[in-house]
């Protein structure tokens, strides 16, 4: 019954009782009756129809139905609040009583729907269907009775239905469609995204592998070509550098674009060997420049850049494979996903560098160089390997050693390694001496290729674990340029990884590579390492808490200040706690120490015991931990 | 206040921070919770101070200068 009430909106009338007045009103009245509820209906009933055997409107409706089969289109309208107004449309055939009761029967069958509707709008669907059914039922009835009635009823019905259906259907459709659409879209998008991710990951993996392999092959191929060319160009080393620089620079801009990488590779593969050679030489310079750039960039966090760079550079080597490009793109995209990707990227870069180095090496091999270069190379390798997780770096380094990279080569390697390192380390060591080392490295590279490099290399060698250096050097010497750096790199990888932390820390002040190494190595844990080396409180937590406490909008710069302030606070706090603990002759900070501290700070006073503060500021779980009384109940544990 | 408490205190991070500063110092069982409480109260004082400064400047938002001045004061107070 109550359901009916909602249906019947309004029109006031209790007029419904006097139903006979306006047929049009009746509908509204009936509706109103619904609104008012059974009581009104009951009241009306007696006026309308004498028979009131049953109080229940249901029986009333049954009677009505029996008596007057007319179906009131109002039913649907009744269902809807908005449609109540359409009651006016109801056929005048409905007599007061009939109208009222007609509506009642409508209401009755739809009672459930109405009730449900009233209860929850969701049931509108039911009501609609039921209404329709009832309407259909009624329609024939109406028709039988009187055409007029039927027509009117039908009209009203149609109208009501029309009004009902559209909104209901719309609602239904909306309800039905929207979720479907969303789901479809989501599913599709999700699946697509998943596939893409999978592809990207696979591509990356493949890319890494293929690149390394391709690099190796290409390096060998190119090296051969280079070797042939290198003979003549050995003396053109400085040009090499320029060209290489150009190439590198060209590559760099291309890096972000896969296509360009393809072109780059083309360039490489192209008969521009001389250019290549020169480019290699120039690469040193570019590397240097790059290192600077990278150092700055990377320091500022370009894992992404590194990634982009790396995939692109290797691509050039590998040659255009669009797949590679796509992979690189994907890899670029993937960069953000995992550090390993970075590593891969790093490796790709290394590959690229290795390629360069290889070429250079080959050229250089022709001219046996003093052991200095070798050592340099070895050192470079060691350094590079150490610093670089990637195998490529190591491999390339080795190659460099074997060909006795000339000072330029060494430089290029150093630069390359620097670049690589700079990229790898970027974020990590930025804060540390990375910048310093970079500058140093750059300067050194710029000044004297050999000496600087060797000097650095030596330093690097010293710094890295002896094992590393030893292993790397012999290996590097053994491995000729031709041998794929990957293989060696793989061997060195573990070493470099292990050694990187040490050399990184020790070498920080010395060679830029070193910090690079350490940076590159922990690439995977770059970010996490960052947190490890410098645990910081989540800035979001600080922001949230501070904003909550301050209850006012806060400028972004102010947040930075708050963060710095909290860092300083923690330092102070740890000092104080240590002092208190030592004063108490203990080595472990206890709750009592904290309390003393808070008392000294003025947070805990005689008026404000610690418990109050705990309860005020900490969530319940923590309160329970800190205040046993709160939880224990009977037991009181002071 | 309860709404703010939805966040769990970063207990492990706190421990790491203390460890970074004082590696030889150990922490008892629930001490880091009290440290967190201390930190919250510190931020609370900082916020109050900054808000006061902003009000004094008749500013609707907390500007960095307000925060700096507040920080100086509160850091001094909470030195213990």
XYZ file of C-alpha atoms in Angstrom:
718
model
C 0.000 0.000 0.000
C 2.542 2.367 0.907
C 3.890 1.750 -2.456
C 0.935 3.298 -3.941
C 1.452 6.378 -2.066
C 4.586 7.286 -3.716
C 3.057 6.650 -6.956
C 0.383 9.026 -6.587
C 1.803 12.222 -6.518
C -0.296 14.635 -6.052
C -2.592 16.621 -7.445
C -4.143 17.021 -4.659
C -7.114 16.002 -4.477
C -8.412 14.174 -2.005
C -10.572 15.047 -4.597
C -9.960 11.632 -5.417
C -12.577 10.717 -3.073
C -14.906 12.840 -4.838
C -13.722 11.225 -7.769
C -16.785 11.670 -9.672
C -15.858 15.169 -10.247
C -13.221 15.094 -12.799
C -12.250 12.135 -14.597
C -9.040 13.675 -15.277
C -8.695 14.368 -11.730
C -9.537 10.927 -10.856
C -6.364 9.741 -12.164
C -4.541 12.219 -10.239
C -6.760 11.570 -7.421
C -6.211 7.965 -7.626
C -2.665 8.660 -7.730
C -3.027 10.801 -4.850
C -4.850 8.138 -3.220
C -1.966 5.980 -3.772
C 0.026 8.610 -2.288
C -2.067 8.966 0.646
C -2.229 5.385 0.975
C -4.602 2.920 1.748
C -6.375 5.087 4.143
C -7.358 7.455 1.477
C -8.255 4.715 -0.768
C -10.318 3.176 1.822
C -12.003 6.359 2.402
C -12.550 6.755 -1.177
C -13.724 3.352 -1.553
C -16.647 3.759 0.578
C -17.557 6.767 -1.345
C -16.755 5.293 -4.583
C -17.973 1.876 -4.167
C -20.200 0.725 -1.525
C -18.695 -2.613 -1.332
C -15.865 -2.712 0.985
C -15.773 -6.129 2.090
C -12.101 -6.165 2.184
C -10.100 -3.395 3.402
C -7.223 -4.396 1.361
C -6.993 -2.391 -1.713
C -6.180 -5.558 -3.417
C -9.614 -6.857 -3.011
C -10.910 -3.553 -3.958
C -9.039 -3.625 -7.074
C -10.210 -7.050 -7.834
C -13.689 -5.864 -7.518
C -12.950 -3.016 -9.705
C -11.469 -5.192 -12.256
C -14.415 -7.355 -12.218
C -16.715 -4.519 -12.455
C -14.832 -2.395 -14.741
C -12.274 -4.041 -16.771
C -10.977 -0.840 -18.035
C -7.367 -0.565 -17.657
C -6.104 2.620 -16.586
C -3.147 3.697 -18.433
C -2.523 5.690 -15.435
C -0.981 2.730 -13.848
C 2.251 3.219 -15.578
C 2.024 6.814 -14.970
C 1.343 6.212 -11.457
C 4.423 4.319 -11.281
C 6.342 7.254 -12.207
C 6.090 10.363 -10.335
C 6.449 12.393 -13.368
C 3.815 10.612 -15.101
C 1.218 11.290 -12.613
C 0.523 14.290 -14.550
C -0.467 12.263 -17.403
C -3.301 11.064 -15.409
C -5.167 13.809 -16.961
C -4.779 12.066 -20.177
C -6.552 9.109 -18.891
C -9.681 8.476 -20.631
C -12.592 10.094 -19.191
C -14.245 6.802 -19.281
C -12.829 6.098 -15.997
C -15.375 6.932 -13.562
C -14.482 8.278 -10.357
C -14.751 5.084 -8.683
C -13.663 3.250 -11.631
C -10.846 5.536 -12.220
C -9.844 5.342 -8.762
C -10.373 1.729 -8.624
C -9.212 1.177 -12.066
C -6.083 2.632 -11.014
C -6.236 0.540 -8.065
C -6.341 -2.587 -10.066
C -3.583 -1.247 -12.063
C -1.940 -0.461 -8.967
C -2.624 -3.760 -7.533
C -1.034 -5.846 -10.151
C 1.608 -3.367 -10.204
C 1.614 -3.086 -6.586
C 4.472 -5.300 -6.394
C 6.148 -3.388 -9.062
C 5.101 -0.208 -7.520
C 6.234 -1.240 -4.201
C 9.367 -2.423 -5.597
C 9.619 0.666 -7.578
C 9.029 2.666 -4.617
C 11.518 0.753 -2.735
C 14.105 0.950 -5.350
C 14.038 2.680 -8.547
C 15.773 -0.176 -10.060
C 12.582 -2.034 -10.119
C 11.200 0.310 -12.642
C 11.867 -2.245 -15.190
C 9.648 -4.659 -13.493
C 7.020 -2.139 -13.042
C 7.165 -1.232 -16.624
C 6.879 -4.735 -17.819
C 4.206 -5.451 -15.382
C 2.509 -2.338 -16.295
C 2.620 -3.208 -19.859
C 1.228 -6.545 -19.140
C -1.454 -5.080 -17.074
C -2.043 -2.519 -19.688
C -2.365 -5.100 -22.330
C -4.653 -6.973 -20.163
C -6.646 -3.964 -19.568
C -6.646 -2.804 -23.043
C -8.584 -5.702 -24.344
C -10.864 -5.321 -21.450
C -11.366 -1.777 -22.221
C -11.982 -2.470 -25.737
C -14.565 -4.923 -24.928
C -16.293 -2.507 -22.798
C -16.314 0.425 -24.947
C -14.418 1.567 -27.823
C -14.272 4.888 -26.387
C -12.945 3.664 -23.237
C -10.556 1.460 -24.954
C -9.422 4.156 -27.204
C -9.151 6.548 -24.446
C -7.593 4.001 -22.337
C -5.374 2.977 -25.091
C -4.514 6.505 -25.705
C -3.839 7.091 -22.151
C -2.182 3.829 -21.979
C -0.123 4.591 -24.921
C 0.663 7.885 -23.598
C 1.482 6.572 -20.283
C 3.286 3.768 -21.804
C 5.005 6.066 -24.097
C 5.981 8.241 -21.287
C 6.794 5.296 -19.225
C 8.533 3.285 -21.731
C 10.851 5.842 -23.014
C 12.070 6.826 -19.691
C 12.110 3.356 -18.427
C 13.546 1.943 -21.499
C 15.968 4.703 -21.602
C 16.802 3.960 -18.124
C 16.877 0.342 -18.818
C 18.921 0.791 -21.816
C 21.092 3.118 -20.026
C 21.465 0.682 -17.265
C 21.962 -2.154 -19.587
C 24.013 -0.494 -22.144
C 26.296 1.503 -20.130
C 27.667 -1.298 -18.148
C 27.961 -3.357 -21.221
C 29.747 -0.713 -23.113
C 32.023 -0.105 -20.315
C 32.762 -3.672 -19.906
C 33.325 -4.191 -23.525
C 35.577 -1.272 -23.718
C 37.377 -2.113 -20.627
C 37.859 -5.622 -21.559
C 39.012 -4.804 -24.953
C 41.223 -2.075 -23.835
C 42.537 -4.135 -21.027
C 43.253 -7.067 -23.164
C 44.790 -4.910 -25.747
C 46.887 -3.282 -23.171
C 47.888 -6.596 -21.759
C 48.849 -7.884 -25.090
C 50.770 -4.829 -25.835
C 52.551 -5.137 -22.601
C 53.316 -8.690 -23.264
C 54.523 -7.891 -26.679
C 56.563 -5.093 -25.433
C 58.111 -7.179 -22.805
C 58.817 -9.921 -25.187
C 60.026 -7.493 -27.685
C 62.294 -6.024 -25.169
C 63.630 -9.334 -24.238
C 63.984 -10.302 -27.777
C 65.313 -6.987 -28.560
C 67.908 -7.252 -25.929
C 68.859 -10.641 -27.092
C 68.510 -9.982 -30.705
C 70.229 -6.747 -30.385
C 73.092 -8.231 -28.647
C 73.298 -10.890 -31.189
C 72.740 -8.640 -34.042
C 75.154 -6.284 -32.553
C 77.680 -8.954 -32.354
C 77.172 -9.960 -35.883
C 77.054 -6.507 -37.073
C 79.937 -5.543 -35.044
C 81.857 -8.312 -36.601
C 80.679 -7.395 -40.011
C 81.162 -3.800 -39.540
C 84.384 -4.394 -37.838
C 85.581 -6.254 -40.822
C 84.582 -3.512 -43.055
C 85.958 -1.119 -40.616
C 89.149 -2.951 -40.454
C 89.531 -2.679 -44.128
C 88.747 0.891 -43.952
C 90.497 1.426 -40.771
C 93.825 0.865 -42.298
C 93.627 3.989 -44.134
C 91.820 5.727 -41.465
C 93.959 4.924 -38.621
C 95.555 8.179 -39.133
C 92.311 9.812 -39.512
C 91.346 9.110 -36.018
C 90.605 12.626 -35.217
C 88.269 12.677 -38.102
C 86.803 9.570 -36.823
C 85.979 11.199 -33.706
C 84.256 13.917 -35.516
C 82.356 11.645 -37.668
C 81.575 9.393 -34.892
C 80.484 12.349 -33.023
C 78.293 13.304 -35.804
C 76.973 9.918 -35.975
C 76.508 9.706 -32.366
C 74.913 13.005 -32.268
C 72.839 11.955 -35.120
C 72.017 8.857 -33.335
C 71.136 10.615 -30.245
C 68.548 12.742 -31.787
C 67.405 9.730 -33.564
C 67.224 7.758 -30.529
C 63.940 9.063 -29.600
C 62.728 8.138 -32.965
C 62.845 4.668 -34.039
C 62.926 5.534 -37.624
C 65.895 7.600 -37.164
C 67.600 4.752 -35.567
C 66.975 2.799 -38.626
C 68.542 5.504 -40.577
C 71.384 5.596 -38.225
C 71.930 1.988 -38.730
C 71.728 2.550 -42.340
C 74.315 5.136 -42.078
C 76.440 2.750 -40.325
C 75.915 0.051 -42.685
C 76.075 2.327 -45.502
C 79.208 2.656 -47.309
C 80.017 5.612 -45.272
C 82.629 3.667 -43.618
C 84.949 6.492 -43.503
C 82.334 8.531 -42.039
C 81.789 5.813 -39.640
C 85.331 5.638 -38.764
C 85.449 9.256 -38.307
C 82.251 9.045 -36.560
C 83.703 6.586 -34.214
C 86.450 8.881 -33.474
C 84.117 11.665 -33.129
C 81.992 9.485 -31.067
C 84.566 9.861 -28.482
C 84.056 13.496 -28.553
C 80.394 13.073 -28.739
C 80.562 10.639 -26.019
C 82.280 13.129 -23.976
C 79.809 15.692 -24.830
C 77.200 13.176 -24.247
C 78.556 12.257 -20.981
C 78.259 15.752 -19.965
C 74.860 15.906 -21.288
C 73.953 12.627 -19.950
C 75.428 13.277 -16.677
C 73.283 16.231 -16.362
C 70.300 14.695 -17.823
C 70.620 11.417 -16.229
C 71.457 12.842 -12.991
C 68.251 14.468 -13.294
C 66.737 11.198 -13.846
C 66.648 9.930 -17.093
C 66.192 6.385 -16.870
C 63.780 6.925 -19.561
C 66.190 8.740 -21.660
C 68.650 6.079 -21.185
C 66.203 3.569 -22.208
C 65.221 5.465 -25.203
C 68.720 6.026 -26.103
C 69.767 2.533 -25.655
C 67.143 0.936 -27.688
C 67.640 3.424 -30.370
C 71.335 3.132 -30.563
C 71.358 -0.572 -30.729
C 68.806 -0.352 -33.355
C 71.032 1.601 -35.516
C 73.439 -1.124 -35.195
C 71.028 -3.767 -35.643
C 69.574 -2.030 -38.535
C 66.385 -0.837 -38.887
C 64.219 -3.530 -38.042
C 61.032 -1.837 -37.538
C 60.451 -4.397 -35.011
C 63.348 -3.092 -33.177
C 62.042 0.271 -33.457
C 58.765 -0.797 -32.300
C 60.466 -2.706 -29.660
C 62.441 0.237 -28.731
C 59.350 2.228 -28.598
C 57.792 -0.349 -26.583
C 60.810 -0.594 -24.550
C 60.646 3.061 -24.118
C 57.185 2.668 -22.979
C 58.095 -0.171 -20.857
C 60.816 1.762 -19.323
C 58.697 3.028 -16.770
C 57.604 -0.336 -15.821
C 60.617 -1.969 -14.598
C 64.123 -1.244 -13.913
C 65.212 -4.307 -15.755
C 64.104 -2.577 -18.789
C 66.496 0.081 -18.024
C 69.097 -2.470 -17.740
C 68.165 -3.756 -21.078
C 68.228 -0.344 -22.428
C 71.534 0.189 -20.864
C 72.734 -2.905 -22.522
C 71.454 -1.713 -25.783
C 73.341 1.423 -25.339
C 76.304 -0.516 -24.507
C 75.762 -2.469 -27.553
C 75.762 0.622 -29.512
C 78.797 1.793 -27.803
C 80.293 -1.555 -28.193
C 79.633 -1.337 -31.827
C 81.460 1.863 -31.914
C 84.185 0.547 -29.850
C 84.408 -2.459 -31.968
C 84.836 -0.485 -35.012
C 87.371 1.628 -33.415
C 89.083 -1.283 -32.020
C 89.306 -2.961 -35.282
C 90.789 0.014 -36.764
C 93.126 0.337 -33.989
C 94.135 -3.222 -33.943
C 95.852 -2.645 -37.121
C 98.210 -0.465 -35.374
C 99.447 -2.167 -32.378
C 99.298 0.239 -29.666
C 101.304 0.581 -26.642
C 100.146 -1.404 -23.779
C 98.966 1.731 -22.343
C 96.097 1.746 -24.653
C 95.510 -1.836 -23.925
C 95.628 -1.249 -20.349
C 93.477 1.639 -20.893
C 91.093 -0.412 -22.729
C 91.267 -3.054 -20.186
C 90.682 -0.533 -17.604
C 88.015 0.970 -19.540
C 86.524 -2.358 -19.874
C 86.889 -3.127 -16.309
C 85.492 0.113 -15.445
C 82.825 -0.126 -17.898
C 81.962 -3.596 -17.033
C 82.067 -2.854 -13.452
C 80.002 0.113 -13.795
C 77.698 -1.265 -16.282
C 75.534 -4.039 -15.583
C 75.058 -4.595 -19.132
C 77.060 -7.117 -20.829
C 77.531 -5.007 -23.789
C 79.494 -2.541 -21.928
C 81.808 -5.182 -20.813
C 82.091 -6.762 -24.149
C 82.773 -3.540 -25.793
C 85.330 -2.719 -23.278
C 87.063 -5.891 -23.876
C 87.083 -5.370 -27.492
C 88.529 -2.073 -26.961
C 91.342 -3.511 -25.071
C 92.112 -6.091 -27.560
C 92.306 -3.776 -30.453
C 94.478 -1.641 -28.351
C 92.205 1.097 -28.749
C 94.090 4.070 -29.479
C 93.744 6.915 -27.228
C 90.773 7.912 -29.107
C 89.269 4.608 -28.811
C 89.985 4.546 -25.212
C 88.530 7.905 -25.027
C 85.569 6.900 -26.922
C 85.116 4.003 -24.711
C 85.648 6.038 -21.740
C 83.308 8.549 -23.084
C 80.967 5.885 -24.114
C 81.220 4.261 -20.822
C 80.856 7.570 -19.292
C 77.840 8.126 -21.298
C 76.498 4.845 -20.415
C 77.362 5.222 -16.903
C 76.063 8.637 -16.779
C 72.851 7.405 -18.098
C 72.721 4.487 -15.890
C 73.716 6.236 -12.832
C 71.976 9.364 -13.573
C 69.460 9.371 -10.945
C 71.314 7.496 -8.368
C 74.524 9.225 -8.187
C 73.330 12.511 -9.143
C 73.139 13.489 -5.638
C 76.445 12.028 -4.869
C 79.598 12.834 -6.531
C 78.313 11.741 -9.834
C 78.300 15.230 -11.067
C 81.789 15.712 -9.907
C 82.986 12.586 -11.469
C 81.308 13.387 -14.664
C 82.883 16.672 -14.896
C 86.140 15.131 -14.124
C 85.689 12.492 -16.670
C 84.622 14.912 -19.231
C 87.492 17.156 -18.580
C 89.876 14.374 -18.612
C 88.539 13.027 -21.762
C 88.706 16.355 -23.276
C 92.226 17.088 -22.299
C 94.160 14.096 -23.075
C 92.534 11.168 -24.345
C 95.019 8.601 -23.498
C 96.451 10.000 -20.419
C 93.236 11.038 -19.000
C 91.646 7.851 -19.805
C 94.475 5.780 -18.683
C 94.778 7.747 -15.577
C 91.217 7.300 -14.934
C 91.281 3.805 -15.950
C 94.018 3.127 -13.602
C 92.182 4.716 -10.897
C 89.191 2.793 -11.831
C 91.077 -0.347 -11.885
C 92.426 0.263 -8.534
C 89.176 1.052 -7.174
C 87.290 -1.838 -8.486
C 87.935 -5.021 -6.760
C 91.092 -6.637 -7.749
C 89.307 -9.648 -8.857
C 87.285 -7.670 -11.210
C 90.164 -5.900 -12.699
C 92.134 -9.011 -13.061
C 89.386 -10.876 -14.603
C 88.422 -8.155 -16.848
C 91.814 -7.347 -18.090
C 92.816 -10.783 -19.121
C 89.510 -11.329 -20.616
C 89.518 -8.134 -22.415
C 92.866 -8.811 -23.813
C 91.877 -12.174 -24.883
C 88.721 -11.151 -26.408
C 89.229 -9.425 -29.588
C 86.971 -6.892 -30.844
C 85.341 -9.360 -32.949
C 84.140 -11.481 -30.194
C 80.817 -10.323 -29.229
C 80.920 -8.217 -26.292
C 77.886 -9.838 -25.014
C 79.540 -13.001 -24.194
C 82.156 -11.311 -22.260
C 79.797 -8.887 -20.900
C 77.814 -11.694 -19.548
C 80.809 -12.968 -17.752
C 81.647 -9.628 -16.441
C 78.219 -8.745 -15.614
C 78.142 -10.517 -12.349
C 81.492 -9.143 -11.513
C 80.648 -5.731 -12.484
C 77.470 -5.935 -10.606
C 79.221 -7.002 -7.542
C 81.994 -4.626 -7.908
C 79.943 -1.707 -8.879
C 78.798 -0.890 -5.437
C 82.302 -0.796 -4.169
C 83.856 1.021 -6.997
C 80.963 3.284 -7.224
C 81.385 4.447 -3.744
C 85.110 4.596 -3.751
C 85.448 5.870 -7.211
C 82.930 8.493 -6.836
C 85.364 11.223 -6.338
C 87.693 9.874 -8.934
C 86.417 8.708 -12.103
C 83.083 9.509 -13.476
C 82.840 6.003 -14.695
C 82.940 4.707 -11.268
C 79.969 6.489 -10.082
C 78.459 5.555 -13.338
C 79.197 2.019 -12.647
C 77.576 1.993 -9.404
C 74.726 3.813 -10.872
C 74.374 1.627 -13.803
C 74.709 -1.536 -11.957
C 71.972 -1.035 -9.529
C 69.776 0.120 -12.265
C 67.238 -2.425 -11.440
C 67.179 -1.275 -7.930
C 67.953 2.235 -8.851
C 64.957 3.738 -7.387
C 64.763 1.355 -4.555
C 68.415 1.754 -3.958
C 67.828 5.386 -3.754
C 65.438 4.784 -1.014
C 67.824 2.395 0.604
C 70.723 4.707 0.554
C 68.541 7.529 1.669
C 65.378 6.442 3.233
C 62.887 9.190 2.989
C 59.504 9.513 4.374
C 56.778 9.337 1.827
C 56.122 12.847 0.727
C 52.495 12.055 0.203
C 52.179 11.183 3.838
C 53.760 14.415 4.867
C 51.536 16.360 2.575
C 48.445 14.676 3.788
C 49.205 15.048 7.421
C 50.317 18.599 7.115
C 47.355 19.631 5.047
C 45.075 18.048 7.522
C 46.659 19.813 10.399
C 46.912 23.163 8.797
C 43.426 23.236 7.401
C 44.384 25.696 4.751
C 45.598 25.482 1.206
C 49.296 25.123 1.095
C 51.662 26.261 -1.597
C 53.788 23.657 -3.260
C 56.985 25.301 -2.258
C 55.855 25.332 1.279
C 55.595 21.579 1.095
C 59.164 21.349 0.105
C 60.096 23.339 3.087
C 58.033 21.135 5.290
C 59.740 18.109 3.871
C 63.175 19.514 4.500
C 62.118 20.515 7.902
C 60.925 17.056 8.712
C 64.188 15.585 7.539
C 66.051 17.862 9.838
C 63.660 17.006 12.559
C 64.392 13.345 12.204
C 68.032 14.045 12.474
C 67.479 15.976 15.630
C 65.232 13.296 16.912
C 67.704 10.525 16.412
C 70.376 12.553 18.132
C 68.197 13.208 21.078
C 67.093 9.659 21.363
C 70.593 8.451 21.254
C 71.539 10.866 23.988
C 68.714 9.765 26.190
C 69.347 6.148 25.662
C 72.963 6.450 26.408
C 72.199 8.434 29.448
C 70.057 5.600 30.655
C 72.897 3.239 29.988
C 71.051 1.334 27.347
C 71.597 0.631 23.733
C 68.024 0.338 22.717
C 65.583 3.119 22.558
C 62.654 2.446 24.770
C 59.258 3.928 25.156
C 60.418 5.728 28.240
C 63.040 7.496 26.215
C 60.439 8.711 23.841
C 58.380 9.957 26.665
C 61.273 11.867 28.088
C 61.826 13.421 24.748
C 58.256 14.488 24.421
C 58.292 15.913 27.812
C 61.327 17.934 27.020
C 59.684 19.111 23.893
C 56.752 20.300 25.813
C 54.324 17.977 24.177
C 53.754 15.899 27.221
C 52.971 17.805 30.348
C 51.423 17.036 33.597
C 48.203 18.171 32.162
C 48.596 16.198 29.041
C 49.781 12.740 29.604
C 51.133 10.610 26.903
C 48.108 8.420 26.678
C 45.947 11.283 25.747
C 48.192 12.195 22.965
C 48.295 8.655 21.762
C 44.616 8.391 21.701
C 44.236 11.645 20.001
C 46.561 11.243 17.164
C 47.094 7.647 16.455
C 44.717 5.254 14.847
C 43.126 2.582 16.880
C 45.423 -0.222 15.948
C 48.392 1.658 17.159
C 46.644 2.793 20.230
C 46.032 -0.763 21.095
C 49.652 -1.519 20.747
C 50.804 1.343 22.825
C 48.236 1.319 25.563
C 47.696 -2.120 26.843
C 44.999 -0.934 29.126
C 42.853 -0.028 26.261
C 42.693 -3.518 25.098
C 43.255 -5.761 27.968
C 40.080 -4.944 29.764
C 40.396 -6.312 33.230
C 44.053 -6.470 33.457
C 45.768 -3.268 34.066
C 49.285 -3.194 32.949
C 50.849 0.006 33.990
C 40.994 13.549 12.838
C 39.933 10.031 12.235
C 39.799 10.616 8.563
C 43.374 11.528 8.473
C 44.329 8.443 10.338
C 43.519 6.261 7.444
C 47.121 6.177 6.569
C 49.263 3.673 8.288
C 52.397 4.902 9.832
C 55.436 4.001 7.776
C 57.032 2.005 10.467
C 59.734 0.422 8.431
C 60.640 3.683 6.804
C 60.948 5.331 10.145
C 63.203 2.617 11.343
C 65.351 2.961 8.285
C 65.653 6.652 8.740
C 66.780 6.314 12.296
C 69.149 3.584 11.265
C 70.600 5.769 8.615
C 71.361 8.469 11.091
C 72.374 6.274 13.969
C 73.198 2.828 12.816
C 74.280 1.678 16.227
C 71.050 2.638 17.856
C 68.372 0.058 18.327
C 64.702 0.519 18.660
C 62.387 -1.331 20.951
C 59.148 -2.903 19.937
C 56.647 -0.138 19.482
C 58.997 2.699 19.701
C 58.581 3.575 16.089
C 54.946 4.204 16.709
C 55.845 6.727 19.294
C 58.306 8.216 16.904
C 55.514 8.480 14.423
C 53.404 10.140 17.037
C 56.184 12.518 17.728
C 56.454 13.288 14.077
C 52.756 13.933 13.806
C 52.850 16.269 16.706
C 55.780 18.030 15.219
C 53.915 18.519 11.991
C 50.974 19.632 14.000
C 52.977 22.316 15.682
C 54.507 23.312 12.415
C 51.119 23.581 10.833
C 49.757 25.671 13.623
C 52.695 27.972 13.486
C 52.507 28.319 9.741
C 48.818 28.977 9.886
C 49.378 31.662 12.443
C 51.968 33.260 10.244
C 49.667 33.179 7.295
C 46.930 34.771 9.270
C 49.218 37.460 10.391
C 49.982 38.175 6.802
C 46.352 38.095 5.957
C 47.044 35.466 3.408
C 44.705 32.706 2.450
C 47.296 30.143 1.726
C 50.415 28.972 3.333
C 53.289 30.541 1.556
C 56.810 29.267 1.725
C 57.949 32.189 3.777
C 55.354 31.410 6.372
C 56.564 27.888 6.468
C 60.179 28.829 6.825
C 59.596 31.069 9.750
C 57.404 28.496 11.367
C 59.967 25.812 10.813
C 62.646 27.764 12.484
C 60.568 28.282 15.543
C 59.278 24.793 15.860
C 62.565 23.103 15.201
C 64.039 25.087 17.989
C 61.251 24.136 20.287
C 61.412 20.472 19.563
C 65.049 20.061 20.142
C 64.621 18.667 23.600
